[in-house]
């Protein structure tokens, strides 16, 4: 009989506590859609915030609630998008892979220095005092974008320009934000022709400060007027899809190399 | 006076973390940011206070009258485990981000030795009901103090140049050791 006392005591205690927990569970239960967990696992877990939500988990919740679409995530690859769409039960819209591209070819050699800059070596700091280049539109070479890239998709080349490794680039847009001179833009990877200049100075002026500046001579726009216009002394591609591949050699006659295809050394 | 002595002793002199080195797991795990350190400290304080009450009731109303003292360990574990479950549900309900931030360390309070030590110590020192509560709250606040101090130091450490080999857990343990040395200065204030 002695042995029954502890058994009963512990039994009763256990039952009491579990009853307490059951009641608490009824009151405090949070219903969570199991899909959120599944979708969160399929997302890249980069937590880069490019989708506009606080992280991959918050984005997963928004997806399940239908507040956002999977296309907002630039990091997911085609396979991931397919699986997430299947989990959500919606059809995946075709996702165009985008990459960041630099709109400057002002290498150390091409763009002249305005003086010696000895300040804090970030682009932000240099921009405050006007930069160390005579060109006030081009790359400052201090690599804020390289440091901002969470995917190691950027590096600084020996010529002094950041290079995008397109395989690694996820178009998260961190470099676009980081560049104080707004030299990065997200392009569909299929876009072949790019204007490598942002200078809106008149031709002779920009020519003086950088060998690779757009001087608005108009050769490219005459070669392909339906897709390229000259505005504010700068060539602008209005619709890259309208560029006829046959006209590319014509466009690349640019005397300063300010428009054309990415060269091998530009691609990493 | 007696109560004040117990309270101060639990917070400063016999600080669970820095004197007895109990509850090191959440102390190192959740001390990277002050915000989550405060929440963790408060969660532990809550569990400790309630544990002190419930374990006293069980000890004095059930275990001692039935001469079941040898069941103390099992029944205290039962109390702590149920309480942590309750806290977990509660936090998940009121603050999902906090629930995410505390992560695995929240259910790990269950196996946090400092809480168990509290229940055993209160019964070993034969505290009465009020003393047990004061002891529980004090110990919880002591843990909170230690983890907040640690988090504040570690936030600063992020900007310091730590030797490569000591980054992370290494420097955290060294800091904890130095803090323990500092807290040793309180010993002997109250017998």
Short mmCIF file of C-alpha atoms in Angstrom, two decimals:
data_model
loop_
_atom_site.label_atom_id
_atom_site.label_comp_id
_atom_site.label_asym_id
_atom_site.label_seq_id
_atom_site.Cartn_x
_atom_site.Cartn_y
_atom_site.Cartn_z
CA UNK A 1 0.00 0.00 0.00
CA UNK A 2 2.92 2.31 0.78
CA UNK A 3 3.87 2.38 -2.86
CA UNK A 4 0.48 3.68 -3.98
CA UNK A 5 0.82 7.06 -2.26
CA UNK A 6 3.64 8.45 -4.43
CA UNK A 7 2.11 6.94 -7.58
CA UNK A 8 -1.25 8.56 -6.93
CA UNK A 9 0.32 11.86 -5.90
CA UNK A 10 2.44 12.16 -9.00
CA UNK A 11 -0.42 10.96 -11.18
CA UNK A 12 -2.78 13.58 -9.79
CA UNK A 13 -0.14 16.31 -10.11
CA UNK A 14 0.56 15.33 -13.69
CA UNK A 15 -3.12 15.33 -14.60
CA UNK A 16 -3.65 18.70 -12.93
CA UNK A 17 -0.79 20.32 -14.80
CA UNK A 18 -1.82 18.83 -18.12
CA UNK A 19 -5.40 20.04 -17.57
CA UNK A 20 -4.01 23.50 -16.89
CA UNK A 21 -2.02 23.36 -20.11
CA UNK A 22 -5.02 22.13 -22.10
CA UNK A 23 -7.12 25.03 -20.89
CA UNK A 24 -4.30 27.49 -21.61
CA UNK A 25 -3.87 25.99 -25.08
CA UNK A 26 -7.57 26.47 -25.84
CA UNK A 27 -7.32 30.11 -24.81
CA UNK A 28 -3.95 30.99 -26.30
CA UNK A 29 -3.79 28.88 -29.42
CA UNK A 30 -2.51 30.67 -32.50
CA UNK A 31 -3.70 29.19 -35.73
CA UNK A 32 -0.91 29.21 -38.25
CA UNK A 33 -1.29 28.06 -41.79
CA UNK A 34 1.14 25.12 -42.25
CA UNK A 35 1.76 26.46 -45.76
CA UNK A 36 3.69 29.40 -44.30
CA UNK A 37 6.31 27.03 -42.93
CA UNK A 38 6.56 25.17 -46.25
CA UNK A 39 6.88 28.32 -48.33
CA UNK A 40 9.41 29.81 -45.90
CA UNK A 41 11.59 26.75 -46.32
CA UNK A 42 11.49 27.04 -50.11
CA UNK A 43 12.49 30.69 -50.09
CA UNK A 44 16.22 31.41 -50.41
CA UNK A 45 16.60 32.54 -46.75
CA UNK A 46 18.79 35.41 -47.85
CA UNK A 47 16.60 37.83 -45.84
CA UNK A 48 17.75 40.55 -48.20
CA UNK A 49 14.48 42.45 -48.09
CA UNK A 50 14.33 43.02 -51.84
CA UNK A 51 10.68 41.88 -51.82
CA UNK A 52 9.79 44.74 -49.48
CA UNK A 53 9.09 42.56 -46.44
CA UNK A 54 11.10 42.22 -43.26
CA UNK A 55 12.59 38.88 -44.27
CA UNK A 56 11.88 35.62 -45.99
CA UNK A 57 9.46 34.49 -43.29
CA UNK A 58 7.43 37.70 -43.40
CA UNK A 59 7.34 37.39 -47.19
CA UNK A 60 6.13 33.78 -46.88
CA UNK A 61 3.25 34.96 -44.67
CA UNK A 62 2.34 37.63 -47.22
CA UNK A 63 2.47 35.05 -50.01
CA UNK A 64 0.14 32.67 -48.21
CA UNK A 65 -2.27 35.51 -47.42
CA UNK A 66 -2.16 36.48 -51.09
CA UNK A 67 -0.83 39.97 -50.36
CA UNK A 68 2.17 39.51 -52.59
CA UNK A 69 3.27 37.43 -55.53
CA UNK A 70 6.31 35.22 -55.78
CA UNK A 71 7.68 37.41 -58.59
CA UNK A 72 8.53 40.02 -55.95
CA UNK A 73 11.38 37.77 -54.83
CA UNK A 74 14.27 38.40 -57.22
CA UNK A 75 16.52 35.87 -55.51
CA UNK A 76 14.50 32.68 -56.01
CA UNK A 77 15.58 30.75 -59.07
CA UNK A 78 13.16 29.27 -61.59
CA UNK A 79 13.02 25.91 -59.78
CA UNK A 80 12.23 27.55 -56.43
CA UNK A 81 9.52 29.70 -57.97
CA UNK A 82 7.94 26.63 -59.51
CA UNK A 83 7.88 24.73 -56.21
CA UNK A 84 6.51 27.67 -54.25
CA UNK A 85 3.80 28.27 -56.84
CA UNK A 86 2.87 24.60 -56.61
CA UNK A 87 2.66 24.86 -52.82
CA UNK A 88 0.50 27.95 -53.07
CA UNK A 89 -1.63 26.43 -55.81
CA UNK A 90 -1.18 29.30 -58.26
CA UNK A 91 0.41 29.28 -61.65
CA UNK A 92 3.82 30.83 -61.85
CA UNK A 93 4.18 33.81 -64.07
CA UNK A 94 7.30 33.70 -66.12
CA UNK A 95 10.15 35.26 -64.21
CA UNK A 96 12.68 37.28 -66.12
CA UNK A 97 16.13 37.01 -64.59
CA UNK A 98 17.51 40.44 -63.96
CA UNK A 99 21.03 41.53 -63.15
CA UNK A 100 22.61 44.76 -61.98
CA UNK A 101 24.67 46.64 -64.52
CA UNK A 102 27.06 49.51 -64.12
CA UNK A 103 26.54 52.53 -66.33
CA UNK A 104 30.06 53.84 -66.39
CA UNK A 105 33.29 52.98 -68.14
CA UNK A 106 35.42 55.57 -66.38
CA UNK A 107 38.37 53.40 -65.50
CA UNK A 108 41.43 54.81 -63.76
CA UNK A 109 42.95 55.20 -67.18
CA UNK A 110 39.96 56.75 -68.93
CA UNK A 111 38.59 59.19 -66.35
CA UNK A 112 40.94 61.89 -65.14
CA UNK A 113 41.42 62.68 -61.48
CA UNK A 114 40.60 66.15 -60.27
CA UNK A 115 43.07 65.93 -57.41
CA UNK A 116 44.23 63.56 -54.71
CA UNK A 117 41.49 62.47 -52.35
CA UNK A 118 42.81 61.46 -48.93
CA UNK A 119 39.52 61.33 -47.02
CA UNK A 120 37.51 58.37 -45.76
CA UNK A 121 37.64 55.82 -48.52
CA UNK A 122 33.96 55.25 -49.20
CA UNK A 123 31.98 56.55 -52.16
CA UNK A 124 29.49 58.23 -49.82
CA UNK A 125 32.22 60.26 -48.16
CA UNK A 126 33.92 61.14 -51.43
CA UNK A 127 30.60 62.19 -52.97
CA UNK A 128 30.14 64.78 -50.21
CA UNK A 129 33.17 66.69 -51.44
CA UNK A 130 32.39 66.18 -55.10
CA UNK A 131 34.48 63.06 -55.66
CA UNK A 132 38.03 62.66 -56.86
CA UNK A 133 37.26 62.56 -60.57
CA UNK A 134 36.76 65.41 -62.92
CA UNK A 135 33.61 63.67 -64.13
CA UNK A 136 30.84 64.36 -61.68
CA UNK A 137 28.62 61.54 -62.96
CA UNK A 138 30.93 58.53 -63.05
CA UNK A 139 32.17 55.82 -60.74
CA UNK A 140 34.11 56.91 -57.63
CA UNK A 141 35.99 53.57 -57.34
CA UNK A 142 35.71 53.23 -53.56
CA UNK A 143 33.53 50.14 -53.77
CA UNK A 144 30.50 50.93 -51.61
CA UNK A 145 28.58 48.65 -53.96
CA UNK A 146 31.05 45.78 -53.48
CA UNK A 147 30.65 46.02 -49.71
CA UNK A 148 26.86 46.29 -50.00
CA UNK A 149 26.47 43.13 -52.09
CA UNK A 150 25.21 40.30 -49.86
CA UNK A 151 25.89 37.67 -52.53
CA UNK A 152 29.56 38.33 -53.34
CA UNK A 153 28.51 39.09 -56.89
CA UNK A 154 30.60 42.24 -57.23
CA UNK A 155 34.32 42.84 -57.20
CA UNK A 156 36.56 45.77 -58.00
CA UNK A 157 38.57 45.22 -61.17
CA UNK A 158 42.14 46.30 -61.62
CA UNK A 159 40.98 49.04 -63.95
CA UNK A 160 39.02 50.43 -61.04
CA UNK A 161 35.42 49.63 -61.89
CA UNK A 162 33.08 47.27 -60.04
CA UNK A 163 32.33 44.12 -62.04
CA UNK A 164 29.06 42.21 -61.74
CA UNK A 165 29.38 38.43 -61.75
CA UNK A 166 26.09 37.80 -63.51
CA UNK A 167 25.76 34.17 -62.37
CA UNK A 168 25.83 35.25 -58.77
CA UNK A 169 23.80 38.45 -59.12
CA UNK A 170 20.23 38.11 -57.85
CA UNK A 171 19.10 41.66 -58.63
CA UNK A 172 18.40 42.36 -54.98
CA UNK A 173 19.09 46.02 -55.64
CA UNK A 174 21.50 46.68 -52.76
CA UNK A 175 24.14 48.10 -55.09
CA UNK A 176 21.54 50.30 -56.77
CA UNK A 177 20.83 51.85 -53.39
CA UNK A 178 24.47 51.94 -52.31
CA UNK A 179 25.83 53.90 -55.27
CA UNK A 180 25.68 57.62 -54.45
CA UNK A 181 25.83 58.37 -58.17
CA UNK A 182 23.07 55.93 -59.15
CA UNK A 183 25.24 54.12 -61.67
CA UNK A 184 23.59 50.74 -61.24
CA UNK A 185 20.37 49.67 -62.90
CA UNK A 186 18.62 46.32 -62.95
CA UNK A 187 18.33 44.98 -66.49
CA UNK A 188 16.87 41.79 -67.90
CA UNK A 189 19.86 39.55 -68.50
CA UNK A 190 18.88 39.30 -72.18
CA UNK A 191 19.41 43.00 -72.77
CA UNK A 192 22.55 43.10 -74.88
CA UNK A 193 23.17 46.79 -75.51
CA UNK A 194 23.93 49.17 -72.66
CA UNK A 195 24.85 52.85 -72.45
CA UNK A 196 27.96 53.01 -70.28
CA UNK A 197 27.69 56.64 -69.34
CA UNK A 198 25.54 58.93 -67.24
CA UNK A 199 27.09 62.25 -68.11
CA UNK A 200 24.67 64.90 -69.35
CA UNK A 201 27.42 67.43 -69.96
CA UNK A 202 27.91 68.66 -73.50
CA UNK A 203 30.13 66.52 -75.68
CA UNK A 204 33.38 68.55 -75.57
CA UNK A 205 33.12 68.89 -71.79
CA UNK A 206 32.55 65.23 -71.05
CA UNK A 207 35.12 64.21 -73.64
CA UNK A 208 37.70 66.25 -71.77
CA UNK A 209 37.20 64.50 -68.43
CA UNK A 210 36.72 60.92 -69.60
CA UNK A 211 37.81 59.04 -72.69
CA UNK A 212 34.75 56.78 -72.53
CA UNK A 213 32.09 59.42 -72.02
CA UNK A 214 29.04 59.74 -74.24
CA UNK A 215 29.55 62.81 -76.37
CA UNK A 216 26.08 62.70 -77.90
CA UNK A 217 27.39 62.45 -81.44
CA UNK A 218 24.29 60.51 -82.45
CA UNK A 219 25.91 57.66 -84.38
CA UNK A 220 24.00 55.07 -82.35
CA UNK A 221 20.64 56.80 -82.62
CA UNK A 222 21.02 57.22 -86.35
CA UNK A 223 21.81 53.52 -86.63
CA UNK A 224 18.76 52.50 -84.66
CA UNK A 225 16.38 55.47 -84.25
CA UNK A 226 13.44 53.33 -83.08
CA UNK A 227 15.26 52.20 -79.92
CA UNK A 228 17.93 54.80 -79.14
CA UNK A 229 17.46 58.52 -78.69
CA UNK A 230 19.77 61.33 -77.64
CA UNK A 231 18.44 63.37 -74.77
CA UNK A 232 20.31 65.84 -72.57
CA UNK A 233 23.56 65.09 -74.39
CA UNK A 234 23.25 61.40 -73.53
CA UNK A 235 22.23 58.34 -75.51
CA UNK A 236 19.23 56.59 -74.00
CA UNK A 237 17.89 53.16 -74.88
CA UNK A 238 14.14 53.47 -74.88
CA UNK A 239 13.29 49.87 -75.67
CA UNK A 240 16.06 47.32 -75.93
CA UNK A 241 13.71 44.75 -77.49
CA UNK A 242 13.44 46.87 -80.63
CA UNK A 243 17.17 46.77 -81.29
CA UNK A 244 17.77 44.76 -84.41
CA UNK A 245 20.74 42.41 -83.84
CA UNK A 246 21.96 43.23 -87.32
CA UNK A 247 22.39 46.84 -86.35
CA UNK A 248 24.62 46.10 -83.37
CA UNK A 249 27.91 46.48 -85.30
CA UNK A 250 26.62 49.83 -86.52
CA UNK A 251 25.81 50.93 -82.95
CA UNK A 252 29.16 49.76 -81.71
CA UNK A 253 30.90 52.20 -84.00
CA UNK A 254 30.61 54.57 -81.04
CA UNK A 255 33.84 56.61 -81.06
CA UNK A 256 34.13 56.59 -77.26
CA UNK A 257 32.88 53.07 -76.50
CA UNK A 258 30.09 54.58 -74.43
CA UNK A 259 27.45 52.25 -75.84
CA UNK A 260 27.65 48.62 -76.81
CA UNK A 261 27.70 45.07 -75.54
CA UNK A 262 29.26 44.01 -72.28
CA UNK A 263 32.81 43.04 -73.03
CA UNK A 264 34.31 39.83 -71.74
CA UNK A 265 36.24 41.67 -69.04
CA UNK A 266 33.04 43.41 -67.94
CA UNK A 267 31.31 40.15 -67.24
CA UNK A 268 33.69 38.70 -64.70
CA UNK B 1 15.27 43.06 6.96
CA UNK B 2 15.61 39.34 6.50
CA UNK B 3 13.56 39.58 3.30
CA UNK B 4 15.64 42.45 1.94
CA UNK B 5 18.80 40.47 2.64
CA UNK B 6 17.44 37.48 0.68
CA UNK B 7 16.42 39.76 -2.17
CA UNK B 8 19.72 41.59 -2.50
CA UNK B 9 21.70 38.40 -2.00
CA UNK B 10 19.79 36.70 -4.82
CA UNK B 11 20.36 39.58 -7.24
CA UNK B 12 23.94 40.58 -6.55
CA UNK B 13 25.85 38.43 -4.13
CA UNK B 14 24.74 34.97 -5.09
CA UNK B 15 23.83 35.85 -8.65
CA UNK B 16 22.89 32.54 -10.26
CA UNK B 17 24.75 33.17 -13.47
CA UNK B 18 27.86 34.89 -12.24
CA UNK B 19 28.32 33.19 -8.87
CA UNK B 20 27.05 29.66 -9.42
CA UNK B 21 27.46 29.60 -13.22
CA UNK B 22 23.94 28.28 -13.69
CA UNK B 23 21.81 28.94 -16.77
CA UNK B 24 24.79 29.64 -19.01
CA UNK B 25 23.00 28.30 -22.10
CA UNK B 26 20.49 31.16 -22.52
CA UNK B 27 23.00 33.56 -20.97
CA UNK B 28 25.35 33.03 -23.91
CA UNK B 29 22.71 32.18 -26.50
CA UNK B 30 20.34 35.14 -26.22
CA UNK B 31 22.77 37.86 -25.19
CA UNK B 32 23.55 39.21 -28.66
CA UNK B 33 20.94 41.96 -28.60
CA UNK B 34 19.69 43.94 -25.61
CA UNK B 35 16.05 43.72 -26.75
CA UNK B 36 15.88 39.96 -26.81
CA UNK B 37 18.06 39.74 -23.68
CA UNK B 38 15.50 41.80 -21.76
CA UNK B 39 12.63 39.60 -22.97
CA UNK B 40 14.57 36.45 -22.11
CA UNK B 41 15.36 37.84 -18.65
CA UNK B 42 11.73 38.69 -18.07
CA UNK B 43 10.57 35.26 -19.26
CA UNK B 44 13.02 33.57 -16.88
CA UNK B 45 12.00 35.90 -14.04
CA UNK B 46 8.37 35.04 -14.63
CA UNK B 47 9.03 31.32 -14.68
CA UNK B 48 11.23 31.59 -11.58
CA UNK B 49 8.67 33.55 -9.58
CA UNK B 50 5.83 31.17 -10.39
CA UNK B 51 8.09 28.17 -9.85
CA UNK B 52 8.99 29.47 -6.40
CA UNK B 53 5.29 29.72 -5.49
CA UNK B 54 4.11 26.44 -6.98
CA UNK B 55 7.07 24.41 -5.82
CA UNK B 56 6.64 25.74 -2.28
CA UNK B 57 2.97 24.78 -2.32
CA UNK B 58 3.72 21.30 -3.64
CA UNK B 59 6.60 20.83 -1.27
CA UNK B 60 4.82 21.93 1.89
CA UNK B 61 1.26 20.81 1.22
CA UNK B 62 1.88 17.55 -0.58
CA UNK B 63 5.42 16.21 -0.41
CA UNK B 64 6.23 16.86 3.25
CA UNK B 65 2.86 15.78 4.75
CA UNK B 66 2.98 12.53 2.77
CA UNK B 67 6.71 12.06 3.49
CA UNK B 68 7.51 12.11 -0.21
CA UNK B 69 10.58 14.36 -0.05
CA UNK B 70 12.45 12.06 -2.39
CA UNK B 71 10.01 13.03 -5.17
CA UNK B 72 11.10 16.67 -5.01
CA UNK B 73 13.25 16.51 -8.12
CA UNK B 74 10.62 14.86 -10.30
CA UNK B 75 7.79 17.09 -9.17
CA UNK B 76 9.85 20.28 -9.55
CA UNK B 77 10.74 19.29 -13.09
CA UNK B 78 7.05 18.74 -13.77
CA UNK B 79 6.23 22.22 -12.46
CA UNK B 80 8.96 23.89 -14.49
CA UNK B 81 8.14 22.06 -17.72
CA UNK B 82 4.45 22.95 -17.52
CA UNK B 83 5.20 26.57 -16.71
CA UNK B 84 7.58 26.95 -19.62
CA UNK B 85 4.96 25.49 -21.95
CA UNK B 86 2.54 28.09 -20.65
CA UNK B 87 4.99 30.94 -21.14
CA UNK B 88 5.79 29.71 -24.63
CA UNK B 89 2.13 29.69 -25.65
CA UNK B 90 1.65 33.10 -24.09
CA UNK B 91 4.60 34.71 -25.87
CA UNK B 92 3.64 33.13 -29.17
CA UNK B 93 0.18 34.63 -28.79
CA UNK B 94 1.14 38.17 -27.81
CA UNK B 95 4.39 38.64 -29.75
CA UNK B 96 5.32 36.37 -32.66
CA UNK B 97 8.52 38.36 -33.45
CA UNK B 98 9.69 37.86 -29.88
CA UNK B 99 8.85 34.17 -30.20
CA UNK B 100 11.06 34.02 -33.30
CA UNK B 101 13.85 35.95 -31.59
CA UNK B 102 13.98 33.72 -28.51
CA UNK B 103 13.83 30.65 -30.72
CA UNK B 104 15.02 27.41 -29.20
CA UNK B 105 16.12 29.11 -25.97
CA UNK B 106 12.54 29.57 -24.87
CA UNK B 107 11.68 25.86 -24.52
CA UNK B 108 15.21 25.38 -23.21
CA UNK B 109 14.23 27.30 -20.07
CA UNK B 110 12.69 23.94 -19.15
CA UNK B 111 16.10 22.43 -18.74
CA UNK B 112 17.61 25.62 -17.37
CA UNK B 113 19.43 24.46 -14.25
CA UNK B 114 19.08 27.82 -12.55
CA UNK B 115 15.33 27.41 -12.19
CA UNK B 116 15.66 23.92 -10.85
CA UNK B 117 18.40 25.09 -8.50
CA UNK B 118 16.04 27.79 -7.25
CA UNK B 119 13.33 25.29 -6.34
CA UNK B 120 15.76 22.92 -4.64
CA UNK B 121 17.59 25.72 -2.83
CA UNK B 122 14.37 27.24 -1.48
CA UNK B 123 13.41 23.90 0.03
CA UNK B 124 16.95 23.18 1.26
CA UNK B 125 17.21 26.54 3.03
CA UNK B 126 13.71 25.96 4.45
CA UNK B 127 12.38 29.32 3.29
CA UNK B 128 8.80 30.13 4.23
CA UNK B 129 6.24 31.11 1.60
CA UNK B 130 7.05 34.84 1.42
CA UNK B 131 10.79 34.21 1.53
CA UNK B 132 10.46 31.75 -1.37
CA UNK B 133 8.68 34.31 -3.51
CA UNK B 134 11.27 37.00 -2.72
CA UNK B 135 14.04 34.51 -3.48
CA UNK B 136 12.42 33.57 -6.78
CA UNK B 137 11.84 37.14 -7.95
CA UNK B 138 15.31 38.19 -6.80
CA UNK B 139 17.04 35.34 -8.59
CA UNK B 140 15.08 36.08 -11.76
CA UNK B 141 16.05 39.76 -11.61
CA UNK B 142 19.64 38.71 -10.98
CA UNK B 143 19.56 36.61 -14.14
CA UNK B 144 17.96 39.50 -16.04
CA UNK B 145 20.65 41.89 -14.80
CA UNK B 146 23.43 39.53 -15.80
CA UNK B 147 22.04 38.84 -19.29
CA UNK B 148 21.35 42.54 -20.00
CA UNK B 149 24.86 43.53 -18.90
CA UNK B 150 26.25 40.77 -21.06
CA UNK B 151 24.17 41.86 -24.07
CA UNK B 152 25.27 45.47 -23.64
CA UNK B 153 28.91 44.41 -23.58
CA UNK B 154 28.50 42.12 -26.57
CA UNK B 155 26.82 44.84 -28.62
CA UNK B 156 29.93 46.94 -28.03
CA UNK B 157 32.16 43.97 -28.77
CA UNK B 158 30.75 43.88 -32.30
CA UNK B 159 32.66 47.08 -33.00
CA UNK B 160 35.84 45.99 -31.24
CA UNK B 161 38.76 44.31 -32.88
CA UNK B 162 38.61 40.81 -31.46
CA UNK B 163 41.37 38.37 -32.44
CA UNK B 164 40.10 35.97 -35.08
CA UNK B 165 40.46 32.90 -32.85
CA UNK B 166 38.42 34.40 -30.02
CA UNK B 167 35.45 35.67 -32.06
CA UNK B 168 32.02 34.49 -30.93
CA UNK B 169 31.85 32.08 -28.01
CA UNK B 170 35.48 32.51 -26.99
CA UNK B 171 35.31 36.21 -26.21
CA UNK B 172 31.82 35.76 -24.69
CA UNK B 173 33.15 33.25 -22.16
CA UNK B 174 36.10 35.49 -21.31
CA UNK B 175 33.75 38.42 -20.76
CA UNK B 176 31.49 36.24 -18.60
CA UNK B 177 34.50 35.22 -16.52
CA UNK B 178 35.58 38.84 -15.99
CA UNK B 179 32.00 39.77 -15.04
CA UNK B 180 31.99 36.93 -12.53
CA UNK B 181 35.22 38.25 -11.03
CA UNK B 182 33.64 41.68 -10.72
CA UNK B 183 30.57 40.26 -9.00
CA UNK B 184 32.85 38.41 -6.60
CA UNK B 185 33.44 41.83 -5.09
CA UNK B 186 29.93 41.66 -3.58
CA UNK B 187 30.62 38.47 -1.66
CA UNK B 188 30.68 38.80 2.09
CA UNK B 189 28.31 41.79 2.09
CA UNK B 190 25.58 39.66 3.65
CA UNK B 191 26.23 36.44 5.45
#
